[in-house]
Amino acid sequence: MQEYTLTAVVLEKAPLKEQDVVCVLYTKEFGRIRATAHGGRRITSKLAAHLEPLTVSHVRLVGGAVADNGGLRFSIADALTIRKLDAVFFPILRLVAQMTPWQEVDLDLWQELMNEGPIPSGRRLLSIFGFDTQNARCEFCGRPEVAYFVFDGFFYTCADCPPPALPASDYFALGV
C-alpha cells in the first residue's frame, strides 16, 4: 500500500454510508481524484473541517490501488488546512469539478488554482479546458458578447439570451 502527502483543493464532498465521506480533490500529482475519509462524518472527526469545499489542504492519502472502474482508489488518512478560499471561488470549483477528466494532470490549471493573487477568471479556465471565449458566439442569436457557458451542451449564450431553464449548477456565468 502506497502513501502520498500532497496539497489538494477540495472541490466537492458527499456522504458515504453512515459515517464516511467521499471527497473530490484536485492535486498537482494526480489531477482530479476521488478519496474516501473513513469516519469523516463522525461528530468527533478531526478530518471534517479540513475536507470542506473551498479548502486547500495538505492531505495524506493511502492506497493508489486500481479500482473496479480503472481509476485509483485512495483513502484520506490525515488532512490539515493550508488556507480557505473565498466563497466567490465556488463557481470556479464547480467548473473545475465538471470539466476536468479523472486523474489527468493539468499543470496550467493547478497553477491557476494555486495563484494567491486575483481569483482566476472563468474565461481563463474555459480557455485552459479548450473552450476559448475569444471567438465564441451566442448559440441562439450569434452575437460575440457571451455571458454564460452551458455545461450540458457545451455552448455559450449572451446576456440577452440567458441559459434555458436550467439549475444554476448547469451553467457558468463568465462575469466571475
Backbone as ProteinMPNN parsed JSONL, in Angstrom:
{"seq_chain_A": "MQEYTLTAVVLEKAPLKEQDVVCVLYTKEFGRIRATAHGGRRITSKLAAHLEPLTVSHVRLVGGAVADNGGLRFSIADALTIRKLDAVFFPILRLVAQMTPWQEVDLDLWQELMNEGPIPSGRRLLSIFGFDTQNARCEFCGRPEVAYFVFDGFFYTCADCPPPALPASDYFALGV", "coords_chain_A": {"N_chain_A": [[0.846, -1.17, 0.0], [0.602, 2.176, -0.895], [1.674, 5.456, 0.164], [0.91, 8.883, 0.082], [1.791, 12.27, 0.426], [0.452, 15.317, -0.083], [-0.604, 18.451, -1.593], [-3.927, 19.575, -1.856], [-6.889, 20.742, -3.49], [-10.083, 20.98, -2.268], [-12.798, 20.047, -3.987], [-15.438, 18.982, -3.998], [-17.725, 17.409, -1.678], [-19.274, 14.575, -0.304], [-21.701, 12.585, 1.474], [-21.084, 9.189, 2.497], [-22.131, 6.034, 3.073], [-22.774, 5.423, 6.588], [-20.981, 6.898, 8.276], [-18.888, 7.766, 6.768], [-17.184, 9.822, 4.315], [-16.96, 10.979, 0.989], [-14.627, 12.609, -0.972], [-13.968, 14.921, -3.58], [-11.044, 15.763, -4.98], [-8.551, 18.065, -6.184], [-5.356, 17.673, -7.326], [-1.87, 18.407, -7.769], [-0.259, 16.256, -8.471], [-1.939, 14.095, -9.261], [-4.17, 15.115, -10.575], [-7.704, 15.407, -10.892], [-9.224, 13.596, -8.37], [-10.921, 10.988, -6.533], [-11.46, 10.466, -3.113], [-11.781, 8.63, -0.091], [-12.803, 9.417, 3.171], [-12.694, 7.738, 5.934], [-14.932, 7.564, 8.565], [-15.28, 10.272, 8.504], [-17.593, 11.752, 8.935], [-18.244, 11.597, 11.536], [-19.037, 13.053, 14.696], [-16.852, 13.581, 16.253], [-14.786, 13.692, 14.47], [-11.628, 14.583, 13.29], [-10.952, 15.217, 10.784], [-13.028, 16.398, 9.357], [-13.387, 19.306, 9.19], [-11.219, 20.022, 7.642], [-11.736, 19.064, 5.178], [-13.662, 20.398, 3.764], [-15.441, 21.836, 0.982], [-13.893, 24.465, -0.934], [-11.502, 24.562, 0.396], [-7.999, 24.521, 0.723], [-5.81, 22.032, 1.325], [-3.228, 20.187, 3.082], [-2.924, 16.856, 2.466], [-2.837, 13.453, 3.472], [-2.695, 10.671, 1.685], [-3.645, 7.29, 1.359], [-3.179, 4.295, -0.345], [-3.966, 4.0, -3.674], [-4.387, 1.837, -5.185], [-5.689, 0.046, -8.008], [-9.009, 0.576, -8.855], [-12.273, -0.947, -9.464], [-13.397, 0.478, -11.594], [-11.232, 1.211, -13.051], [-9.866, 3.445, -12.233], [-7.787, 5.043, -9.711], [-7.847, 4.103, -6.279], [-8.238, 5.817, -3.308], [-7.689, 6.492, 0.191], [-8.26, 8.873, 2.713], [-5.974, 9.637, 5.074], [-5.101, 11.645, 6.739], [-5.432, 15.187, 7.22], [-4.797, 18.689, 6.802], [-5.627, 22.021, 6.99], [-4.486, 24.466, 4.749], [-5.231, 26.909, 3.64], [-8.273, 28.796, 3.341], [-10.477, 29.232, 0.672], [-12.047, 32.055, -0.821], [-15.61, 32.537, -0.826], [-16.492, 33.403, -3.271], [-15.077, 31.928, -5.019], [-16.413, 29.571, -5.395], [-18.086, 29.028, -7.797], [-15.978, 28.686, -9.614], [-14.712, 26.369, -8.675], [-16.775, 24.536, -9.092], [-16.835, 24.586, -11.855], [-14.283, 23.492, -12.402], [-14.645, 20.941, -11.246], [-16.591, 19.874, -12.927], [-15.494, 19.964, -15.465], [-12.965, 18.803, -15.666], [-11.128, 15.888, -16.567], [-11.007, 12.661, -14.942], [-8.168, 11.91, -13.035], [-6.193, 13.142, -14.67], [-3.474, 15.075, -15.121], [-3.067, 18.575, -15.106], [-1.001, 21.047, -15.379], [-1.145, 23.803, -15.913], [-3.748, 24.442, -15.094], [-3.517, 23.742, -12.368], [-1.613, 25.659, -11.514], [-3.135, 27.964, -11.912], [-5.201, 27.59, -10.021], [-3.72, 27.595, -7.638], [-2.704, 30.107, -7.554], [-2.16, 32.893, -5.633], [-2.952, 35.396, -6.048], [-5.251, 37.478, -7.75], [-8.607, 36.173, -8.135], [-9.027, 33.386, -10.251], [-10.185, 33.863, -13.568], [-13.305, 32.912, -15.063], [-13.269, 32.853, -17.801], [-10.552, 32.47, -18.357], [-10.146, 29.902, -17.253], [-11.929, 28.382, -18.829], [-10.611, 28.648, -21.237], [-8.285, 27.189, -20.693], [-9.468, 24.678, -20.594], [-10.048, 24.326, -23.23], [-12.104, 25.738, -24.365], [-12.077, 28.439, -25.53], [-13.029, 31.813, -25.168], [-12.6, 33.81, -26.96], [-13.314, 33.651, -29.734], [-15.909, 32.91, -29.444], [-19.472, 32.571, -29.83], [-22.897, 33.494, -29.263], [-25.127, 30.837, -28.867], [-27.769, 31.059, -29.622], [-28.427, 33.635, -30.805], [-26.117, 34.408, -32.101], [-24.429, 36.525, -31.443], [-21.252, 38.015, -30.54], [-20.698, 38.718, -27.887], [-20.47, 36.973, -25.245], [-21.987, 35.636, -22.262], [-22.581, 33.472, -20.653], [-21.694, 30.041, -20.051], [-22.84, 26.929, -20.961], [-22.88, 23.852, -19.45], [-24.111, 21.395, -20.122], [-24.625, 21.292, -22.932], [-22.279, 22.287, -23.905], [-22.036, 25.0, -24.86], [-22.18, 28.567, -25.587], [-23.998, 31.444, -24.376], [-25.467, 34.704, -24.769], [-26.004, 37.7, -22.753], [-28.563, 38.595, -23.303], [-29.864, 36.366, -24.211], [-30.431, 34.35, -22.057], [-29.309, 31.328, -20.323], [-31.163, 28.304, -21.041], [-34.039, 27.174, -19.121], [-32.487, 26.124, -16.627], [-30.941, 24.574, -13.779], [-28.823, 26.546, -11.638], [-26.384, 25.271, -11.317], [-25.841, 24.08, -13.708], [-24.831, 25.787, -15.565], [-22.39, 28.366, -16.263], [-21.603, 31.541, -15.223], [-19.845, 34.002, -16.915], [-18.899, 36.307, -15.83], [-17.486, 36.041, -13.511]], "CA_chain_A": [[0.0, 0.0, 0.0], [1.413, 3.381, -1.022], [1.253, 6.633, 0.916], [1.265, 10.13, -0.596], [1.494, 13.509, 1.138], [0.384, 16.327, -1.128], [-1.542, 19.559, -1.447], [-5.138, 19.329, -2.649], [-8.032, 21.649, -3.403], [-11.299, 20.189, -2.079], [-13.808, 20.522, -4.93], [-16.774, 18.542, -3.574], [-17.761, 16.473, -0.558], [-20.593, 13.929, -0.24], [-21.753, 11.493, 2.456], [-20.943, 7.826, 2.017], [-22.526, 5.146, 4.17], [-23.238, 6.134, 7.777], [-20.042, 7.814, 8.897], [-17.793, 8.098, 5.858], [-17.404, 10.905, 3.368], [-16.128, 10.883, -0.206], [-14.239, 13.947, -1.409], [-13.354, 15.088, -4.889], [-9.891, 16.628, -4.765], [-7.695, 18.333, -7.339], [-3.969, 17.694, -6.881], [-0.849, 18.595, -8.803], [0.316, 14.971, -8.847], [-2.897, 13.141, -9.834], [-5.323, 15.764, -11.184], [-8.95, 15.244, -10.116], [-9.351, 12.241, -7.821], [-11.924, 10.73, -5.502], [-10.823, 9.835, -1.957], [-12.723, 8.371, 1.0], [-12.364, 9.684, 4.547], [-13.453, 6.83, 6.8], [-15.297, 8.223, 9.816], [-15.232, 11.719, 8.292], [-18.84, 12.413, 9.337], [-18.424, 11.472, 12.983], [-19.017, 14.322, 15.407], [-15.512, 13.758, 16.804], [-13.805, 13.586, 13.398], [-10.67, 15.684, 13.148], [-10.782, 15.467, 9.352], [-14.199, 17.047, 8.758], [-13.19, 20.722, 8.874], [-10.152, 20.173, 6.659], [-12.189, 18.488, 3.909], [-14.804, 21.153, 3.256], [-15.183, 22.519, -0.29], [-13.247, 25.775, -0.825], [-10.346, 24.441, 1.268], [-6.739, 23.991, 0.216], [-5.289, 21.273, 2.471], [-2.232, 19.128, 2.961], [-3.599, 15.592, 2.751], [-2.055, 12.22, 3.399], [-3.522, 9.66, 1.027], [-3.161, 5.923, 1.419], [-3.814, 3.466, -1.367], [-3.465, 4.097, -5.029], [-4.679, 0.586, -5.879], [-6.618, 0.213, -9.119], [-10.389, 0.234, -8.512], [-13.017, -1.678, -10.499], [-13.661, 1.343, -12.745], [-9.973, 1.509, -13.719], [-9.206, 4.569, -11.581], [-7.071, 4.741, -8.484], [-8.659, 4.179, -5.067], [-7.492, 6.437, -2.224], [-8.313, 6.81, 1.468], [-7.617, 10.024, 3.341], [-5.516, 9.266, 6.412], [-4.913, 12.845, 7.54], [-5.565, 16.419, 6.449], [-4.561, 19.918, 7.544], [-5.96, 23.164, 6.151], [-3.466, 25.47, 4.445], [-5.985, 28.163, 3.544], [-9.65, 28.724, 2.859], [-10.731, 30.078, -0.487], [-13.208, 32.915, -0.687], [-16.848, 31.948, -1.364], [-16.595, 33.806, -4.672], [-14.368, 30.888, -5.744], [-17.258, 28.376, -5.536], [-18.384, 28.677, -9.208], [-14.748, 28.241, -10.256], [-14.512, 24.971, -8.3], [-17.807, 23.761, -9.809], [-16.354, 24.477, -13.232], [-13.174, 22.526, -12.394], [-15.194, 19.614, -10.95], [-17.381, 19.367, -14.049], [-14.798, 19.999, -16.751], [-11.685, 18.083, -15.701], [-11.216, 14.422, -16.583], [-10.451, 11.992, -13.764], [-6.766, 11.509, -12.977], [-5.353, 13.711, -15.718], [-2.779, 16.226, -14.557], [-3.003, 19.778, -15.922], [-0.197, 21.968, -14.574], [-1.669, 25.166, -16.089], [-4.907, 24.55, -14.213], [-3.013, 23.727, -10.991], [-1.022, 26.976, -11.259], [-4.236, 28.938, -11.833], [-5.891, 27.381, -8.747], [-2.829, 27.908, -6.524], [-2.344, 31.514, -7.622], [-2.677, 33.596, -4.461], [-3.343, 36.734, -6.464], [-6.679, 37.61, -8.024], [-9.359, 34.954, -8.402], [-8.955, 33.054, -11.676], [-11.415, 34.192, -14.286], [-13.958, 31.807, -15.749], [-12.805, 32.864, -19.188], [-9.212, 31.857, -18.377], [-10.292, 28.462, -17.026], [-12.528, 27.777, -20.028], [-9.55, 28.609, -22.233], [-7.442, 26.038, -20.326], [-10.222, 23.472, -20.936], [-10.211, 24.25, -24.671], [-13.298, 26.483, -24.785], [-11.67, 29.836, -25.517], [-14.154, 32.713, -25.427], [-12.198, 34.84, -27.912], [-14.105, 33.551, -30.96], [-17.196, 32.305, -29.102], [-20.691, 33.298, -30.198], [-24.121, 33.017, -28.619], [-25.734, 29.705, -29.561], [-29.114, 31.386, -30.093], [-28.512, 34.806, -31.681], [-24.882, 34.563, -32.847], [-23.641, 37.686, -31.018], [-19.961, 37.622, -29.963], [-20.591, 39.08, -26.469], [-21.024, 35.857, -24.487], [-22.082, 35.865, -20.821], [-22.76, 32.203, -19.943], [-21.278, 28.793, -20.674], [-23.75, 25.87, -20.524], [-22.132, 22.598, -19.389], [-24.823, 20.272, -20.724], [-24.444, 21.252, -24.382], [-21.0, 22.914, -24.22], [-22.229, 26.16, -25.723], [-22.241, 29.883, -24.959], [-25.136, 32.316, -24.645], [-25.217, 36.098, -24.396], [-26.817, 38.171, -21.63], [-29.946, 38.75, -23.77], [-30.398, 35.018, -24.411], [-29.894, 33.602, -20.911], [-29.39, 29.871, -20.485], [-32.506, 27.757, -20.907], [-34.452, 26.946, -17.729], [-31.582, 25.132, -16.047], [-30.445, 24.952, -12.45], [-27.603, 27.362, -11.693], [-25.186, 24.422, -11.354], [-25.654, 23.549, -15.065], [-24.193, 26.778, -16.43], [-21.366, 29.157, -15.599], [-21.588, 32.951, -15.619], [-18.471, 34.371, -17.225], [-18.513, 37.541, -15.137], [-16.625, 35.726, -12.359]], "C_chain_A": [[0.895, 1.237, 0.0], [0.816, 4.518, -0.207], [1.775, 7.868, 0.208], [0.899, 11.293, 0.318], [1.562, 14.619, 0.106], [-0.62, 17.415, -0.794], [-2.724, 19.304, -2.37], [-6.146, 20.447, -2.441], [-9.265, 20.76, -3.287], [-12.384, 20.802, -2.97], [-15.221, 20.206, -4.453], [-16.632, 17.56, -2.42], [-19.165, 15.899, -0.49], [-20.57, 12.806, 0.794], [-21.645, 10.137, 1.765], [-21.175, 6.91, 3.209], [-22.93, 5.986, 5.386], [-22.271, 7.194, 8.274], [-18.907, 8.268, 7.974], [-18.183, 9.264, 4.962], [-16.469, 10.665, 2.177], [-15.888, 12.314, -0.697], [-13.686, 13.881, -2.827], [-12.281, 16.151, -4.693], [-9.206, 16.91, -6.091], [-6.28, 18.497, -6.818], [-3.035, 17.901, -8.064], [-0.364, 17.257, -9.347], [-0.639, 14.049, -9.588], [-4.035, 13.794, -10.615], [-6.539, 15.589, -10.29], [-9.087, 13.787, -9.685], [-10.491, 12.196, -6.821], [-11.21, 10.02, -4.361], [-11.849, 9.721, -0.833], [-12.067, 8.685, 2.333], [-13.246, 8.826, 5.451], [-13.683, 7.505, 8.148], [-15.317, 9.739, 9.705], [-16.492, 12.469, 8.682], [-19.112, 12.275, 10.837], [-18.314, 12.843, 13.632], [-17.62, 14.62, 15.957], [-14.412, 13.722, 15.738], [-12.91, 14.819, 13.324], [-10.45, 16.049, 11.679], [-11.848, 16.391, 8.774], [-13.94, 18.491, 8.335], [-12.155, 20.936, 7.777], [-10.544, 19.66, 5.28], [-13.442, 19.16, 3.38], [-14.458, 21.739, 1.892], [-14.666, 23.936, -0.025], [-12.045, 25.751, 0.114], [-9.15, 23.913, 0.486], [-6.07, 23.335, 1.414], [-4.097, 20.421, 2.085], [-2.977, 17.855, 3.314], [-2.587, 14.452, 2.659], [-2.986, 11.148, 2.879], [-2.845, 8.305, 1.146], [-3.883, 5.144, 0.331], [-3.157, 3.643, -2.704], [-3.668, 2.807, -5.801], [-5.699, 0.85, -6.978], [-7.999, -0.286, -8.705], [-11.045, -0.505, -9.682], [-13.233, -0.851, -11.76], [-12.37, 1.737, -13.477], [-9.212, 2.671, -13.104], [-8.468, 4.117, -10.332], [-7.984, 4.939, -7.286], [-7.791, 4.712, -3.93], [-8.353, 6.538, -0.976], [-7.54, 7.979, 2.054], [-7.266, 9.631, 4.773], [-5.413, 10.486, 7.317], [-5.067, 14.061, 6.63], [-5.334, 17.61, 7.368], [-4.782, 21.084, 6.601], [-4.771, 24.092, 5.986], [-4.135, 26.838, 4.399], [-7.384, 27.869, 3.054], [-9.768, 29.669, 1.675], [-11.992, 30.89, -0.241], [-14.421, 32.265, -1.347], [-17.062, 32.307, -2.826], [-15.944, 32.76, -5.574], [-15.265, 29.692, -6.054], [-17.625, 28.052, -6.991], [-17.158, 28.185, -9.966], [-14.508, 26.762, -9.947], [-15.54, 24.063, -8.956], [-17.37, 23.54, -11.255], [-15.235, 23.438, -13.326], [-13.708, 21.11, -12.188], [-15.942, 19.031, -12.144], [-16.583, 19.226, -15.339], [-13.509, 19.177, -16.801], [-11.906, 16.578, -15.754], [-10.588, 13.85, -15.316], [-8.995, 11.652, -14.015], [-5.957, 11.934, -14.199], [-4.78, 15.009, -15.187], [-2.764, 17.366, -15.569], [-2.286, 20.838, -15.097], [-0.638, 23.417, -14.736], [-2.855, 25.404, -15.159], [-4.455, 24.592, -12.753], [-2.424, 25.091, -10.624], [-2.11, 28.037, -11.089], [-4.969, 28.806, -10.499], [-5.029, 27.798, -7.555], [-2.387, 29.364, -6.503], [-2.97, 32.25, -6.443], [-3.087, 35.016, -4.798], [-4.844, 36.801, -6.686], [-7.316, 36.258, -8.347], [-9.282, 34.645, -9.89], [-10.28, 33.371, -12.367], [-11.979, 32.939, -14.942], [-13.501, 31.71, -17.188], [-11.438, 32.187, -19.302], [-9.308, 30.347, -18.189], [-10.912, 27.77, -18.23], [-11.502, 27.677, -21.15], [-8.608, 27.429, -21.961], [-8.128, 24.734, -20.733], [-10.476, 23.334, -22.436], [-11.443, 24.953, -25.204], [-13.014, 27.976, -24.713], [-12.846, 30.728, -25.905], [-13.837, 33.749, -26.5], [-13.04, 34.825, -29.188], [-15.481, 32.937, -30.71], [-18.349, 33.216, -29.528], [-21.871, 32.677, -29.474], [-24.755, 31.933, -29.489], [-27.062, 30.086, -30.215], [-29.152, 32.545, -31.081], [-27.231, 35.087, -32.465], [-24.022, 35.76, -32.449], [-22.329, 37.235, -30.359], [-19.797, 37.959, -28.474], [-21.241, 37.988, -25.625], [-20.974, 36.141, -22.987], [-22.171, 34.577, -20.02], [-22.183, 31.056, -20.76], [-22.16, 27.696, -20.1], [-23.014, 24.536, -20.61], [-22.793, 21.495, -20.197], [-24.575, 20.173, -22.227], [-23.118, 21.816, -24.84], [-21.182, 24.041, -25.226], [-22.314, 27.427, -24.889], [-23.566, 30.554, -25.275], [-24.759, 33.723, -24.228], [-26.144, 36.489, -23.241], [-28.286, 38.316, -22.027], [-30.629, 37.406, -24.013], [-29.897, 34.153, -23.258], [-30.038, 32.102, -21.129], [-30.826, 29.39, -20.36], [-32.813, 27.479, -19.434], [-33.645, 25.794, -17.133], [-31.248, 25.539, -14.617], [-29.118, 25.695, -12.578], [-26.339, 26.517, -11.769], [-24.896, 23.891, -12.763], [-25.07, 24.566, -16.034], [-23.27, 27.636, -15.586], [-21.431, 30.578, -16.126], [-20.144, 33.403, -15.799], [-18.011, 35.647, -16.533], [-17.574, 37.288, -13.99], [-15.2, 35.618, -12.815]], "O_chain_A": [[1.829, 1.336, 0.795], [-0.382, 4.542, 0.074], [2.93, 7.91, -0.218], [-0.177, 11.303, 0.916], [2.605, 14.841, -0.509], [-1.384, 17.307, 0.164], [-2.557, 18.875, -3.512], [-6.244, 21.023, -1.357], [-9.472, 19.879, -4.122], [-12.831, 21.925, -2.739], [-16.101, 21.066, -4.498], [-15.576, 16.963, -2.211], [-20.144, 16.637, -0.603], [-19.546, 12.147, 0.976], [-22.054, 9.964, 0.618], [-20.49, 7.01, 4.227], [-23.374, 7.125, 5.236], [-22.697, 8.284, 8.656], [-18.063, 9.07, 8.374], [-19.352, 9.638, 4.867], [-15.338, 10.208, 2.341], [-16.817, 13.113, -0.819], [-13.029, 12.915, -3.215], [-12.565, 17.281, -4.297], [-9.267, 16.098, -7.015], [-6.021, 19.351, -5.971], [-3.378, 17.604, -9.208], [-0.09, 17.131, -10.54], [-0.207, 13.292, -10.458], [-4.803, 13.084, -11.264], [-6.421, 15.619, -9.065], [-9.07, 12.872, -10.509], [-10.959, 13.224, -6.331], [-10.443, 9.085, -4.593], [-12.683, 10.608, -0.648], [-10.935, 8.281, 2.597], [-14.406, 9.156, 5.697], [-12.738, 7.962, 8.792], [-15.368, 10.426, 10.725], [-16.476, 13.697, 8.756], [-20.113, 12.789, 11.337], [-17.569, 13.699, 13.155], [-17.248, 15.784, 16.109], [-13.228, 13.722, 16.076], [-13.39, 15.952, 13.299], [-9.835, 17.07, 11.372], [-11.59, 17.094, 7.797], [-14.256, 18.855, 7.202], [-12.213, 21.934, 7.058], [-9.783, 19.801, 4.322], [-14.203, 18.552, 2.626], [-13.306, 22.105, 1.656], [-14.981, 24.529, 1.006], [-11.61, 26.802, 0.584], [-9.272, 22.981, -0.309], [-5.791, 24.001, 2.411], [-3.959, 19.988, 0.94], [-3.604, 17.786, 4.371], [-1.631, 14.49, 1.885], [-3.946, 10.763, 3.547], [-1.623, 8.195, 1.044], [-5.082, 5.331, 0.123], [-1.949, 3.462, -2.854], [-3.193, 2.672, -6.928], [-6.489, 1.788, -6.877], [-8.148, -1.424, -8.26], [-10.448, -0.664, -10.747], [-13.253, -1.393, -12.865], [-12.418, 2.518, -14.427], [-8.037, 2.871, -13.413], [-8.523, 2.948, -9.95], [-8.811, 5.852, -7.282], [-6.744, 4.144, -3.619], [-9.576, 6.653, -1.055], [-6.321, 8.067, 1.911], [-8.145, 9.331, 5.581], [-5.613, 10.381, 8.527], [-4.858, 13.973, 5.421], [-5.633, 17.555, 8.561], [-4.187, 21.133, 5.524], [-4.122, 24.462, 6.965], [-3.677, 27.794, 5.025], [-7.646, 26.837, 2.437], [-9.22, 30.771, 1.686], [-12.896, 30.449, 0.469], [-14.276, 31.525, -2.32], [-17.748, 31.581, -3.545], [-16.231, 32.714, -6.771], [-14.91, 28.872, -6.9], [-17.489, 26.897, -7.395], [-17.281, 27.354, -10.866], [-14.146, 25.989, -10.834], [-15.218, 22.938, -9.338], [-17.517, 22.447, -11.802], [-15.239, 22.6, -14.228], [-13.28, 20.18, -12.872], [-15.926, 17.818, -12.35], [-16.959, 18.448, -16.216], [-13.013, 18.887, -17.89], [-12.777, 16.053, -15.061], [-9.737, 14.487, -14.695], [-8.638, 11.161, -15.086], [-5.133, 11.169, -14.701], [-5.519, 15.931, -14.844], [-2.483, 17.152, -16.748], [-2.886, 21.458, -14.219], [-0.52, 24.196, -13.79], [-2.948, 26.449, -14.515], [-4.964, 25.402, -11.978], [-2.703, 25.619, -9.547], [-2.01, 28.903, -10.22], [-5.326, 29.821, -9.899], [-5.556, 28.302, -6.563], [-1.763, 29.81, -5.54], [-4.19, 32.228, -6.278], [-3.525, 35.76, -3.921], [-5.619, 36.25, -5.905], [-6.639, 35.325, -8.777], [-9.453, 35.544, -10.714], [-11.355, 33.166, -11.804], [-11.242, 32.03, -15.324], [-13.361, 30.615, -17.732], [-11.197, 31.421, -20.235], [-8.63, 29.592, -18.885], [-10.473, 26.686, -18.614], [-11.523, 26.723, -21.927], [-8.183, 26.749, -22.894], [-7.465, 23.792, -21.165], [-11.055, 22.34, -22.874], [-11.796, 24.785, -26.372], [-13.635, 28.695, -23.93], [-13.57, 30.434, -26.856], [-14.726, 34.496, -26.909], [-13.438, 35.885, -29.672], [-16.145, 32.496, -31.648], [-18.223, 34.44, -29.578], [-21.854, 31.498, -29.119], [-24.899, 32.101, -30.7], [-27.442, 29.512, -31.236], [-29.838, 32.456, -32.099], [-27.236, 35.903, -33.387], [-22.98, 35.99, -33.063], [-22.293, 36.198, -29.697], [-18.828, 37.514, -27.86], [-22.432, 38.066, -25.322], [-20.054, 36.794, -22.496], [-21.871, 34.577, -18.826], [-22.179, 31.089, -21.991], [-22.229, 27.538, -18.881], [-22.575, 24.128, -21.686], [-22.11, 20.737, -20.885], [-24.339, 19.079, -22.741], [-22.839, 21.83, -26.04], [-20.573, 24.045, -26.296], [-22.492, 27.386, -23.671], [-24.186, 30.277, -26.302], [-23.842, 33.918, -23.429], [-26.974, 35.688, -22.81], [-29.167, 38.176, -21.179], [-31.858, 37.332, -24.018], [-29.026, 33.307, -23.459], [-30.787, 31.657, -21.999], [-31.624, 30.001, -19.649], [-31.916, 27.548, -18.595], [-34.079, 24.642, -17.141], [-31.272, 26.725, -14.286], [-28.376, 25.481, -13.537], [-25.312, 27.002, -12.243], [-23.833, 23.317, -12.998], [-24.836, 24.247, -17.2], [-23.35, 27.638, -14.358], [-21.329, 30.804, -17.332], [-19.315, 33.198, -14.913], [-16.844, 36.024, -16.645], [-16.917, 38.218, -13.522], [-14.31, 35.359, -12.004]]}, "name": "protein", "num_of_chains": 1, "seq": "MQEYTLTAVVLEKAPLKEQDVVCVLYTKEFGRIRATAHGGRRITSKLAAHLEPLTVSHVRLVGGAVADNGGLRFSIADALTIRKLDAVFFPILRLVAQMTPWQEVDLDLWQELMNEGPIPSGRRLLSIFGFDTQNARCEFCGRPEVAYFVFDGFFYTCADCPPPALPASDYFALGV"}
